[in-house]
Coordinates of C-alpha atoms in Angstrom, one line a residue:
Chain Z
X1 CA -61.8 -82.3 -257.3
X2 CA -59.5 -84.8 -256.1
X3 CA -59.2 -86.8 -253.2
X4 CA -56.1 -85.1 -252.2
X5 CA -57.2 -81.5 -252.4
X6 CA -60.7 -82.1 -250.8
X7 CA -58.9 -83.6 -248.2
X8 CA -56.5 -80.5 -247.6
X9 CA -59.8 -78.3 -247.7
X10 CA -61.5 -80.3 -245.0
X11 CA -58.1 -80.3 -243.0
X12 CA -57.5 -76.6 -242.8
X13 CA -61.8 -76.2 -242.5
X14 CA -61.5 -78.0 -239.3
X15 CA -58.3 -76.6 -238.1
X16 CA -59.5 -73.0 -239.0
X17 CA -63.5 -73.7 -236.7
X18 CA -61.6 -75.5 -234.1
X19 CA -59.8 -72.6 -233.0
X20 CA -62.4 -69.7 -231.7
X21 CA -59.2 -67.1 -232.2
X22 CA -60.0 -67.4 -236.0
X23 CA -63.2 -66.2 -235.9
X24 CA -62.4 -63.1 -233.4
X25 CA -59.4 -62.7 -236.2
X26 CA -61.8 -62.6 -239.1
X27 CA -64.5 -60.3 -237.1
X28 CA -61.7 -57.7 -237.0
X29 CA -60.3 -58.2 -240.2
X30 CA -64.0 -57.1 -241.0
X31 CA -64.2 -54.1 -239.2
X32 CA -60.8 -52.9 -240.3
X33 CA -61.8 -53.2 -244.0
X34 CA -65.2 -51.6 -243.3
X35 CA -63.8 -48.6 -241.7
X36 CA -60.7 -47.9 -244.3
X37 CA -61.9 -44.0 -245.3
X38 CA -60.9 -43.3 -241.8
X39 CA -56.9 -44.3 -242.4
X40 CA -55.1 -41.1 -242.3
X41 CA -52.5 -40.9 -245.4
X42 CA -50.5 -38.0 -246.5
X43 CA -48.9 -36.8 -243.5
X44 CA -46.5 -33.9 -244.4
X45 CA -47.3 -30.5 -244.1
X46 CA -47.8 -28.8 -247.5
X47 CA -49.6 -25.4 -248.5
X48 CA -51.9 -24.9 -251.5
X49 CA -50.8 -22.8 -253.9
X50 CA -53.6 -23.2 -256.5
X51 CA -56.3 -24.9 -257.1
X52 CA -58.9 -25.4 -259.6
X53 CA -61.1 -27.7 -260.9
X54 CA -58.6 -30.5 -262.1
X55 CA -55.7 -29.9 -260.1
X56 CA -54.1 -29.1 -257.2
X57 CA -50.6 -27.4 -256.9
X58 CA -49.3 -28.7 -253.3
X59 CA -45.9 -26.8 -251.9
X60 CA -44.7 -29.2 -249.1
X61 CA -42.9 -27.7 -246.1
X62 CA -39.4 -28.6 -244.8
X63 CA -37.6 -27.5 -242.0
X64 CA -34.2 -28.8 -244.0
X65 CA -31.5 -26.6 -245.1
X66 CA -32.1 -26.4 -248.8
X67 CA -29.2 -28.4 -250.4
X68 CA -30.1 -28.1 -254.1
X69 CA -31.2 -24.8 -255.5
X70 CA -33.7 -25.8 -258.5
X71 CA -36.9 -26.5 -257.0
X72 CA -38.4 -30.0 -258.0
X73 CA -42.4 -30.4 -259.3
X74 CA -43.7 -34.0 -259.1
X75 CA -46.6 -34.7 -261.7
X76 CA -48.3 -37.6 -260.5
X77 CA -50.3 -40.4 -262.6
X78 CA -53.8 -39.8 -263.6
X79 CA -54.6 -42.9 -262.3
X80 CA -55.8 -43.6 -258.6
X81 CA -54.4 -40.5 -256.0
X82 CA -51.3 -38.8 -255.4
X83 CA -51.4 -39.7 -251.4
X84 CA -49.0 -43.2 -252.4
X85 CA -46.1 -40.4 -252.5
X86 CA -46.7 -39.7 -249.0
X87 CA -48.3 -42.5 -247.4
X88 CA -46.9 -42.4 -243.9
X89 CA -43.6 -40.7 -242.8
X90 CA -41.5 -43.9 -242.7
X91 CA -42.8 -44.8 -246.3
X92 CA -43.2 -41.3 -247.9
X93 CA -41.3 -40.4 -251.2
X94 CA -41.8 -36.7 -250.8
X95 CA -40.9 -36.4 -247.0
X96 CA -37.5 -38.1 -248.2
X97 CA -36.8 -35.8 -250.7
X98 CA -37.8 -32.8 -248.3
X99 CA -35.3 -34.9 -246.0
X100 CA -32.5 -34.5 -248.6
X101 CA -32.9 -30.7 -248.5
X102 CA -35.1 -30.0 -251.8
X103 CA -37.5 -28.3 -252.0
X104 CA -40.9 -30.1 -253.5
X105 CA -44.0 -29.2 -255.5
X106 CA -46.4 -31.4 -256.5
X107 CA -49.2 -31.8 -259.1
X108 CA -52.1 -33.1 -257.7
X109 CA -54.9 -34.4 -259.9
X110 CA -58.3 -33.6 -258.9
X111 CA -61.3 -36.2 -260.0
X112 CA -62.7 -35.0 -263.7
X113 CA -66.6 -34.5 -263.2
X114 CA -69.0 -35.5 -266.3
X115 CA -68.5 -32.2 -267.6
X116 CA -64.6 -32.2 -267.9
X117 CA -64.8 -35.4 -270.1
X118 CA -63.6 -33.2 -273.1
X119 CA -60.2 -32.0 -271.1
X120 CA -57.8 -33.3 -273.1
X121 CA -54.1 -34.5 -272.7
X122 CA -53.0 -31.4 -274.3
X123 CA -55.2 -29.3 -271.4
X124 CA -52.8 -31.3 -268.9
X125 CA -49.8 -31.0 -270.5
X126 CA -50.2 -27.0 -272.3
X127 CA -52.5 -25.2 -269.4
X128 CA -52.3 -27.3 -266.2
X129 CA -48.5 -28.5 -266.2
X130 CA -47.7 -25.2 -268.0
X131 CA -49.1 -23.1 -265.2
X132 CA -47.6 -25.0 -262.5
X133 CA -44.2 -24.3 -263.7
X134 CA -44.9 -20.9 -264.2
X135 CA -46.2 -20.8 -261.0
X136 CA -43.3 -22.3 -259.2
X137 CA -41.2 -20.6 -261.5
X138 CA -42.5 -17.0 -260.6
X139 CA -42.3 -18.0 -256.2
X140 CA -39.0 -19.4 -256.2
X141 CA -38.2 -16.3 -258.8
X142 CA -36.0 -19.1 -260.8
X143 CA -35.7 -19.7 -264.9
X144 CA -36.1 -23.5 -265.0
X145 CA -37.3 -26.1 -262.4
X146 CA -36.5 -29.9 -262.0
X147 CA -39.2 -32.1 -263.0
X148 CA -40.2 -35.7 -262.0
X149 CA -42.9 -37.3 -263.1
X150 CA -44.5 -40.6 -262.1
X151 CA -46.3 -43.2 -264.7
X152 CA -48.6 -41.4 -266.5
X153 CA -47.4 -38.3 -265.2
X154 CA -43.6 -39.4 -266.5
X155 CA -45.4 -39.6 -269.9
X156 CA -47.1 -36.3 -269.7
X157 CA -43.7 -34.8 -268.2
X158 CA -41.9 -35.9 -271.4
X159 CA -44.6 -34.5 -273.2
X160 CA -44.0 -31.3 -271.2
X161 CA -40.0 -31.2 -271.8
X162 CA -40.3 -31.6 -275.1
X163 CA -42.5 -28.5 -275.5
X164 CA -40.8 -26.2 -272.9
X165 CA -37.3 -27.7 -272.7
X166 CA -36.1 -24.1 -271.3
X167 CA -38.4 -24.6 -268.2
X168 CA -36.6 -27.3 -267.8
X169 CA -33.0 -28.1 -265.5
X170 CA -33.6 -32.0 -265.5
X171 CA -35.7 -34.5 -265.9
X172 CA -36.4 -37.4 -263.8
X173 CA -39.0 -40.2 -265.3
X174 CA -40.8 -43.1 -262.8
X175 CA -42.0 -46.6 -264.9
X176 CA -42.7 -43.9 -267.6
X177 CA -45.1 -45.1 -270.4
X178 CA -43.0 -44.6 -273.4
X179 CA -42.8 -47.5 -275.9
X180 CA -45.8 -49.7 -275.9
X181 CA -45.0 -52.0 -279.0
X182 CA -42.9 -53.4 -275.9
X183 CA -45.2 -53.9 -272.8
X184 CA -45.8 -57.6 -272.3
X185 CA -48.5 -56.8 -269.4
X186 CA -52.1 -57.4 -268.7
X187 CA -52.9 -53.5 -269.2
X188 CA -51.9 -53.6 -272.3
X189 CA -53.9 -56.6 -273.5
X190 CA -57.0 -55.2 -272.5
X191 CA -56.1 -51.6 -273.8
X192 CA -54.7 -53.5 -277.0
X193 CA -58.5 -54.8 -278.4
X194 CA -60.4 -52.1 -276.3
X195 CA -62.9 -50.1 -278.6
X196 CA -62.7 -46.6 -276.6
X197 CA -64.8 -44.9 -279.1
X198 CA -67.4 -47.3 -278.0
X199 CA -67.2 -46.9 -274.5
X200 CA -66.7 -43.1 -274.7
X201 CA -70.0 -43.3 -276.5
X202 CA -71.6 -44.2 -273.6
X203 CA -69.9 -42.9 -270.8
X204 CA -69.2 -39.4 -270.2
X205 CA -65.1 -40.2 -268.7
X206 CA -63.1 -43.6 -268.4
X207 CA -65.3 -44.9 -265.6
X208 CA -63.4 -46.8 -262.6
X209 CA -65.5 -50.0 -262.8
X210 CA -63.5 -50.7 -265.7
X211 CA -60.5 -49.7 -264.0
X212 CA -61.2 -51.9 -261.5
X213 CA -61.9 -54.9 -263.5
X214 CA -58.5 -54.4 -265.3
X215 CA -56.4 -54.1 -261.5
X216 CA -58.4 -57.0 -260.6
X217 CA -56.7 -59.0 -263.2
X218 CA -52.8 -58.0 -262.6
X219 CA -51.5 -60.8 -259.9
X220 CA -55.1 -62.0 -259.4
X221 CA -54.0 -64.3 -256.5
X222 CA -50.2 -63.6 -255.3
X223 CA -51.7 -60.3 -254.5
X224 CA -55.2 -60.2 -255.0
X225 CA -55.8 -62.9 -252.4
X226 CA -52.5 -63.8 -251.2
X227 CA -52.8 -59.8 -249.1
X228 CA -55.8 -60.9 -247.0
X229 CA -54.0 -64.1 -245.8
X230 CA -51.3 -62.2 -244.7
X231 CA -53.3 -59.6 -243.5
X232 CA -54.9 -62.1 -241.9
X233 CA -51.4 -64.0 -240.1
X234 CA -50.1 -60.6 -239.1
X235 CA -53.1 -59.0 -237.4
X236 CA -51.3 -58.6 -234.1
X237 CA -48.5 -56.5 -235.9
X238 CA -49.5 -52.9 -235.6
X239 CA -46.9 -51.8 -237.9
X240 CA -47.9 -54.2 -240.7
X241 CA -51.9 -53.4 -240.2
X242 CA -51.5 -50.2 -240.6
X243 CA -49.0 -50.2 -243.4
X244 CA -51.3 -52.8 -245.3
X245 CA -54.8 -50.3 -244.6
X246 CA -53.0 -47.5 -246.7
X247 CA -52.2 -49.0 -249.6
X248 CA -55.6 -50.7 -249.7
X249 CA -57.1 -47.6 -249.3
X250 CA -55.1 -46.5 -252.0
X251 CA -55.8 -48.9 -254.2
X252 CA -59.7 -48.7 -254.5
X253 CA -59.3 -45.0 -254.5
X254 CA -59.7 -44.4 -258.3
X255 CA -61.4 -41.8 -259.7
X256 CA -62.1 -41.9 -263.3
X257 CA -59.7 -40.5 -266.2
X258 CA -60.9 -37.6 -268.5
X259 CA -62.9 -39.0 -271.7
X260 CA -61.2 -37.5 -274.0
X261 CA -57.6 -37.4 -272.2
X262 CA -58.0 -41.7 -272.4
X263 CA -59.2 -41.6 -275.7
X264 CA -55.7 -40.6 -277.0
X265 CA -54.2 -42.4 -274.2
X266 CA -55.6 -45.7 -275.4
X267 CA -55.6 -45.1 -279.1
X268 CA -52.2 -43.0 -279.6
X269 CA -50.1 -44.7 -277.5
X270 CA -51.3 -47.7 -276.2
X271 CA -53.0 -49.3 -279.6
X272 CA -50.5 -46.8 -282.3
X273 CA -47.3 -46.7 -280.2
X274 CA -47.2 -43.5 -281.5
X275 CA -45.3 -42.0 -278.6
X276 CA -42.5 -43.7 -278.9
X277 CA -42.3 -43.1 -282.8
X278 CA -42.5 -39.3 -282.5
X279 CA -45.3 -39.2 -284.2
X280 CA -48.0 -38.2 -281.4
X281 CA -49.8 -35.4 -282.0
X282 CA -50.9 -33.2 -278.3
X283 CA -52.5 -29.9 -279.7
X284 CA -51.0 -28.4 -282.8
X285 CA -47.9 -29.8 -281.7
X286 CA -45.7 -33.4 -283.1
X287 CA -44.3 -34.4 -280.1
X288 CA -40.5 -35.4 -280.6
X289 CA -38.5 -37.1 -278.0
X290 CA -35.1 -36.7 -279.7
X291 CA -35.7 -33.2 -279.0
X292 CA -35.2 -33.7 -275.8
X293 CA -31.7 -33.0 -274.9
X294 CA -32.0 -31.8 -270.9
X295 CA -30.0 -34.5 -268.2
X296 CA -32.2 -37.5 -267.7
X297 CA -33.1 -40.1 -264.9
X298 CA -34.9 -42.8 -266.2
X299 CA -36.3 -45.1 -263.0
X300 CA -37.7 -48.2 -264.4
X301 CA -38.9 -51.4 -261.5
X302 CA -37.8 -54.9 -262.7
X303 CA -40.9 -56.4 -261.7
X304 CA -43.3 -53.6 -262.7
X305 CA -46.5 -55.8 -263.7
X306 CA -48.3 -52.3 -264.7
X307 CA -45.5 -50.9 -267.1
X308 CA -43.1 -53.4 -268.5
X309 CA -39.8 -52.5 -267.8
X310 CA -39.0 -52.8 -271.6
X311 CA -41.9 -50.1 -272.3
X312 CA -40.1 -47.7 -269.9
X313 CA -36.2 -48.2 -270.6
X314 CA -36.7 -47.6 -274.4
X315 CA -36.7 -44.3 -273.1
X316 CA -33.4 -43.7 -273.4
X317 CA -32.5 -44.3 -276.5
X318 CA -35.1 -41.9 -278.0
X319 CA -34.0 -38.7 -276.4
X320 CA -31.0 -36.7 -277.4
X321 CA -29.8 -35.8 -273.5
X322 CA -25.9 -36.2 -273.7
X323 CA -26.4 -36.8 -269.7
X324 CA -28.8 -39.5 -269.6
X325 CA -29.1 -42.1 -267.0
X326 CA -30.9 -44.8 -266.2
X327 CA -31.4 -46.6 -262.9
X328 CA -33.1 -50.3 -262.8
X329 CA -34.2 -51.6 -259.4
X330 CA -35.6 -55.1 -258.2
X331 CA -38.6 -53.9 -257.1
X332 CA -42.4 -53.4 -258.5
X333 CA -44.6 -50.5 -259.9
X334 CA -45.6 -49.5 -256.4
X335 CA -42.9 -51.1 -254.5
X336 CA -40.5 -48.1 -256.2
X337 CA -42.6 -45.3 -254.5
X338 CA -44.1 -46.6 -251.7
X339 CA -42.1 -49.2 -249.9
X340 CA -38.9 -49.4 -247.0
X341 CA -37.0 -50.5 -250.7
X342 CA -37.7 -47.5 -251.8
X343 CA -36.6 -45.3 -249.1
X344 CA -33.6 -47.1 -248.3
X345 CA -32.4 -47.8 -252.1
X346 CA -34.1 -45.6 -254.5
X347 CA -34.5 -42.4 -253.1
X348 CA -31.1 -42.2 -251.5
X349 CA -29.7 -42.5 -255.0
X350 CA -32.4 -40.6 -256.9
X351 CA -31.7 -37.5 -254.7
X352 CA -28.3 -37.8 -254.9
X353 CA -28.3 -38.1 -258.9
X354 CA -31.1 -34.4 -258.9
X355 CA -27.9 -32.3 -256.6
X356 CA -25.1 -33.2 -259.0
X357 CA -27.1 -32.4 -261.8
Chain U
X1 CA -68.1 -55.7 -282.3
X2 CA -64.2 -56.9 -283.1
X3 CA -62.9 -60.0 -284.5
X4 CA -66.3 -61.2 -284.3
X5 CA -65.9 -64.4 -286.9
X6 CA -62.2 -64.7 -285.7
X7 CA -63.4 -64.8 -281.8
X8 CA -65.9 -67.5 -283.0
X9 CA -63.5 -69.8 -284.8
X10 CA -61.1 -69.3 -281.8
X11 CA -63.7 -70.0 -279.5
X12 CA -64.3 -73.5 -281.7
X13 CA -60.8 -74.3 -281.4
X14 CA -61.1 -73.1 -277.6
X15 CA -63.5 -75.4 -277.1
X16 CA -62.2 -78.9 -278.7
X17 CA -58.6 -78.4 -277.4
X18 CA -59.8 -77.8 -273.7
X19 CA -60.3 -80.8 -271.7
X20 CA -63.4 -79.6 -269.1
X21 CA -65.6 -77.9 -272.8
X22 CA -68.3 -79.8 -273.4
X23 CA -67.7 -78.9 -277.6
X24 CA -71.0 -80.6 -278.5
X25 CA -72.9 -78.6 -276.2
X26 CA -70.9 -75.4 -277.1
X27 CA -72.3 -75.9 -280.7
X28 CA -75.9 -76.7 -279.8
X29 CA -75.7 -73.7 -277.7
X30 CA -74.4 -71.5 -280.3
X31 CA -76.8 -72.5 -282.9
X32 CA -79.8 -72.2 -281.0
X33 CA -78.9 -68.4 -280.6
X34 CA -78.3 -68.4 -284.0
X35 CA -81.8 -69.8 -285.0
X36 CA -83.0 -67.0 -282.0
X37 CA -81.6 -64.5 -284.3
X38 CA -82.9 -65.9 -287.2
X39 CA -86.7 -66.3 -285.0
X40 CA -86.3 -62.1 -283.9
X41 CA -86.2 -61.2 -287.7
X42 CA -89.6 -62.5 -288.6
X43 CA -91.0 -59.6 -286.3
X44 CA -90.2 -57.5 -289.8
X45 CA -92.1 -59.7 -292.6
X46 CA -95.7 -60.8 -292.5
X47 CA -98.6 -60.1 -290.2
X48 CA -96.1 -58.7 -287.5
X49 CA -95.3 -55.6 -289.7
X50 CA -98.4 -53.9 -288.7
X51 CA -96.7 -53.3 -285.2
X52 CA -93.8 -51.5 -286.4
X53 CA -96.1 -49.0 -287.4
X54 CA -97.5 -49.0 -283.9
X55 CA -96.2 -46.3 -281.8
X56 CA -96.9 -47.5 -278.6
X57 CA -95.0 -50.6 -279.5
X58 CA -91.4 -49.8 -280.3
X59 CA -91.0 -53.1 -281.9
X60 CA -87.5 -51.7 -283.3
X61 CA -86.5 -51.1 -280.3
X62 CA -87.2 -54.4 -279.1
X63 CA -86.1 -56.3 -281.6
X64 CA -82.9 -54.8 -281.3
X65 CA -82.5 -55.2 -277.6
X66 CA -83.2 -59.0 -278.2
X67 CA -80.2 -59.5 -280.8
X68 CA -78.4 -57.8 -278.1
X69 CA -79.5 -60.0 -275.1
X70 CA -78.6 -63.0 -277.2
X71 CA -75.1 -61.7 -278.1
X72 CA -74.4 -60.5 -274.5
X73 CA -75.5 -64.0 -273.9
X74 CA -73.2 -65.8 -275.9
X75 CA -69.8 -63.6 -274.8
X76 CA -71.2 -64.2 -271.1
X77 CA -70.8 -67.5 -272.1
X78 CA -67.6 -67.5 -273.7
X79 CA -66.4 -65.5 -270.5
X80 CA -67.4 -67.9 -268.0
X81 CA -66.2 -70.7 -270.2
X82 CA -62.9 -69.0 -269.9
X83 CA -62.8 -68.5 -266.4
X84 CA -64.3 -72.1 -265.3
X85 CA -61.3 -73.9 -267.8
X86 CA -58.7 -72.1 -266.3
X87 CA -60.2 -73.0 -262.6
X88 CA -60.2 -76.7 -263.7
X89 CA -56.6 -76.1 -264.9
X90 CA -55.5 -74.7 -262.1
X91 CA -57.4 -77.1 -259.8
X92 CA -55.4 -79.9 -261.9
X93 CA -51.9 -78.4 -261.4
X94 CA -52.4 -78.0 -257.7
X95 CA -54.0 -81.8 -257.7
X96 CA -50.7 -83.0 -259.3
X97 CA -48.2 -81.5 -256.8
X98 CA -49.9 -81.4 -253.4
X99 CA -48.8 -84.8 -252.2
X100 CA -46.5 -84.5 -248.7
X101 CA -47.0 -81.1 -248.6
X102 CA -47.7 -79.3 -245.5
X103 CA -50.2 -76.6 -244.8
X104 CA -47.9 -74.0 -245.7
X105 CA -46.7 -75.7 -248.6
X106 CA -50.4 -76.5 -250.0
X107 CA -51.2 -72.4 -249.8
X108 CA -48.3 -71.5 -251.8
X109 CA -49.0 -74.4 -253.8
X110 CA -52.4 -73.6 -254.7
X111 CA -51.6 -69.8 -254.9
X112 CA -48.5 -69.9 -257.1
X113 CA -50.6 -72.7 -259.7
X114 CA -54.1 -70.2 -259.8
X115 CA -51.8 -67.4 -260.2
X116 CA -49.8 -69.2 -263.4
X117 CA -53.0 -70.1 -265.2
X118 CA -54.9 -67.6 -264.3
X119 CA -52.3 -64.9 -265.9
X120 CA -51.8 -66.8 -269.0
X121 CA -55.4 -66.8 -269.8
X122 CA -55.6 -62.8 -268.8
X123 CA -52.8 -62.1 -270.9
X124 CA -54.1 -63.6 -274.0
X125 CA -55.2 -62.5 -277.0
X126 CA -58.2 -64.5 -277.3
X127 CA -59.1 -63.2 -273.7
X128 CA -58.8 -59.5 -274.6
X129 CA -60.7 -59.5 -277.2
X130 CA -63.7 -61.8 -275.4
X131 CA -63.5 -59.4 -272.4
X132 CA -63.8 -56.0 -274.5
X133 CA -66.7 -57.9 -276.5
X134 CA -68.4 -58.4 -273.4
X135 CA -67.9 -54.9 -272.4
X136 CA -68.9 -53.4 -275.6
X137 CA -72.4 -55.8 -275.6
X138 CA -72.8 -54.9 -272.2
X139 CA -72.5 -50.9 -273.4
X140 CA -75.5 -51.9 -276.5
X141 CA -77.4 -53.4 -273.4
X142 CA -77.2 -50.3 -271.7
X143 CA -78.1 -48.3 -274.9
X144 CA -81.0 -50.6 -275.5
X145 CA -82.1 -49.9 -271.9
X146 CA -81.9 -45.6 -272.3
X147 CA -83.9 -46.1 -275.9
X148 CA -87.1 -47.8 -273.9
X149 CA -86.3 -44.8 -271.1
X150 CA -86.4 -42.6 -273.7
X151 CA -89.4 -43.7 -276.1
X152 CA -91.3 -43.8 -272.6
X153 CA -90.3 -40.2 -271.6
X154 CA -93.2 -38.4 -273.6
X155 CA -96.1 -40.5 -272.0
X156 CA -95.0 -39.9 -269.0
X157 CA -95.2 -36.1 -269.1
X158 CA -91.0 -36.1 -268.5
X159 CA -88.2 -33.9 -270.2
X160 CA -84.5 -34.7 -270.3
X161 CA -81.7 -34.1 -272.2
X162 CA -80.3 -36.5 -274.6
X163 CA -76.6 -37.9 -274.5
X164 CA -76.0 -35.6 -277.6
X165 CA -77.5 -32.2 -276.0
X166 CA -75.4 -33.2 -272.9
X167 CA -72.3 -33.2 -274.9
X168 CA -72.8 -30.2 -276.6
X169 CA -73.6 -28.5 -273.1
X170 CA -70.3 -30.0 -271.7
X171 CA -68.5 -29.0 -275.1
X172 CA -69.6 -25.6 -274.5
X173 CA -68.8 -25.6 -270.8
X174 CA -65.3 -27.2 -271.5
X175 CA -64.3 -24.5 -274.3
X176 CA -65.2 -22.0 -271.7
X177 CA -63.1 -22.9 -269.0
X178 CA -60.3 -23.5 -271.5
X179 CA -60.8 -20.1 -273.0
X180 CA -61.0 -18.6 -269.0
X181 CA -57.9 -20.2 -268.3
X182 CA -56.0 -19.3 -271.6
X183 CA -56.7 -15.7 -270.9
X184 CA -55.8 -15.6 -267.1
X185 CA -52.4 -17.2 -268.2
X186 CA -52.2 -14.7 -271.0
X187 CA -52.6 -11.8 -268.4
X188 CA -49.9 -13.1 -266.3
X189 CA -47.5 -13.7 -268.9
X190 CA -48.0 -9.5 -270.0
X191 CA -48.0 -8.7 -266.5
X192 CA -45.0 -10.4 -265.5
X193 CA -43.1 -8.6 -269.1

């Protein structure tokens, strides 16, 4: 180590003891951390309309006038909870949509147990999805519903649409995973060499350990340790604190991903691109995208370090939709959900985009 | 195991183009685990034969789990390596610009340089497919670790499934639930007509 950095390290060391405030500041950093279960996320009222052993079909309340008379279902990711949609009211996607007088569903994924490892994407996509349209379909007594879908949950939405395109009014995809061959980011670099067989061998479902490991390596220090010094500088800022304790919480709350639903996930379309070709097979069915031809949003986050933008806007050249948009925002993967951006940009527009069409 | 004699001729090239790698010691190290491989086999020639045939010994078993342990050694290696070249990278880029820079400066400094070397090396190939090597060895380690459980479960007077029983009582489990749920949505569809 050099002379110059050693002597920056001993600078800011003594700096940092000197001042008894730092260590009162670290004590309570501490206890904040410790006690993150407590931090209440997912504010908005909402009723369950079913629930089984994998999912969760939430109706949220609104005391809006309804505006837009299709209702809209949000499938959210397998991967880590569906809470980041309604985080807290200033930051919730759903609330803001309520706000804009539509009415919302959601899809919320329940945490496979060892014994589920064999649910596969086509369970998701055939029974689970399936049923919740029906569902909705049946309460609102309505032929066709809007659907958004979030991620994974985009992917599995497309899936959906191009199975049950008469269920279907319009279609709104979030960073969908669509066209692999494209994605330039640290998921799929690990997913690219991973030997799933291998792992599935041994574990009974995707375990989140290796989850983990894999988040831990996307921004490793602009966010992985860059947070805690600005959580760190802004202790005194309520607002901040509180905001920053919810999306921590969020993002160690990962619960592991079906065995066989990753399987395919990892070998069909992150390692085969197969997706994106129109060659993935969910079931007995070839899943085509150009037969999609219901109006599409396609959302995609300039500086999504989870889904390349690339992997995500391909998107629209694959389906047939006459109406097809697409919407590009400076913003990352969870900045476009779960962010003051996002309520003050995104959704204003997204909302508008689901009443004209 | 993938790329296996690719990985090693990458991590040879690694290891002569990085500054901080020590390549002699890289190679000494790597064919001292080779010889250790080479050493476990003689547990199946000779005298030593006799205690295959011994069931209390499971000398399979443990010759296995030593091949393992050396190959979950040498991808440990190769890991670390990885991680400690990139630290001395980074450490370098940060040494190069932090002159008259002030305390604010030197965080973002240090920050922005980890967070460029550090990403390169996580979104290489020859990263990816060290990492999943590690985490497939680490899976054999494991596997080596149930087969001792396993082999021990008779003398101590213990039943439990297998991995394979499991699966076919989760297969069974999972067909039903798929089958329950195919029919309830079968019903509502004829009651709704």
């Amino acid at each position: 180590m050099s002379k110059t950095i050693l002597d920056h390290y001993l600078n800011e060391y003594t700096n940092f003891v000197n001042e008894p405030e730092n260590f009162r500041k670290l004590a309570e950093m501490k206890k904040l951390l410790s006690n993150i279960e407590k931090i209440e996320t997912g504010q908005t009222e909402y009723e369950v309309i079913k629930e089984t052993g994998l999912f969760r079909l939430l109706h949220y309340k609104s005391t809006k006038e309804r505006v837009y008379k299709y209702p809209l279902i949000i499938v959210y990711a397998l991967i880590n909870k569906s809470y980041i949609l309604d985080l807290q009211p200033n930051k919730s996607w759903i609330k803001n949509i309520l706000d804009q007088g539509i009415n919302v569903y959601l899809v919320d994924w329940k945490s496979p147990g060892k014994f589920d490892k064999f649910t596969t994407i086509d369970d998701y996509v055939n029974l689970f999805i399936y049923d919740c349209v029906e569902i909705v379909k049946s309460i609102e007594n309505i032929d066709k519903v809007s659907l958004q879908g979030y991620c994974m949950g985009a992917t599995m939405s497309l899936i959906y649409t191009s199975l049950y395109q008469k269920n279907v009014k319009n279609l709104i995809t979030v960073a969908p995973v669509v066209d692999t061959e494209k994605d330039k980011t640290v998921i799929k670099n690990m997913a690219q060499n991973m030997d799933i067989d291998k792992i599935l061998s041994h574990y009974e479902n995707f375990p989140y350990e290796l989850l983990y490991s894999c988040y831990a390596s996307l921004k490793p220090f602009k966010q992985g340790v860059n947070k805690y010094l600005n959580l760190f500088d802004n202790l005194k800022d309520e607002s901040f604190v509180q905001n920053f304790l919810r999306v921590e919480k969020w993002l160690y709350d990962t619960p592991p991903i079906a065995g066989e639903t990753f399987r395919q996930w990892i070998k069909d379309i992150y390692q085969k691109n197969l997706f994106s070709k129109n060659k993935l097979v969910v079931g007995e069915n070839r899943i085509n995208l150009s037969s999609i031809k219901v109006p599409l949003l396609n959302v995609v986050a300039d500086q999504d370090h989870l889904v390349s933008p690339e992997c995500s806007v391909s998107l629209n050249n694959l389906v047939s939709s006459t109406d097809k948009n697409l919407m590009r925002f400076s913003t990352g993967h969870v900045g476009l959900i779960a962010s003051g951006y996002s309520q003050n940009v995104v959704l204003p527009k997204l909302g508008n985009w689901i009443k004209i069409h | 195991m993938q790329s296996d004699d690719k990985g090693q001729n990458n991590e040879n090239k690694d290891s002569a183009s990085v500054a901080y790698a020590n390549g002699k010691f890289v190679d000494i190290f790597e064919n001292f685990f080779k010889q250790l491989t080479e050493l476990n086999k003689i547990s199946t020639v000779g005298p030593f034969i006799s205690m295959i045939n011994d069931p209390q010994i499971n000398v399979n078993n443990m010759r296995e789990y030593g091949n393992v342990l050396i190959n979950y050694q040498r991808y440990l290696n190769k890991y670390l390596n990885q991680m400690i070249n990139s630290y001395f990278q980074a450490l370098e880029k940060v040494s190069a610009g932090i002159d008259g820079k002030n305390s604010h400066e030197t965080r973002m400094l240090i920050i922005n340089s980890f967070e460029e070397v550090f990403s390169n090396m996580f979104e290489s190939t020859d990263f990816s497919v060290n990492y999943n090597n590690l985490i497939n060895i680490y899976i054999d380690l494991n596997k080596s670790y149930q087969k001792f459980f396993d082999a021990s479960l008779p003398y101590m007077s213990r039943q439990s499934l297998s991995k394979e029983e499991k699966d076919l009582l989760f297969k069974d489990l999972y067909e039903i639930k798929k089958i329950t749920l195919e029919i309830k949505n079968w019903m509502k569809e004829k009651k709704n007509e």
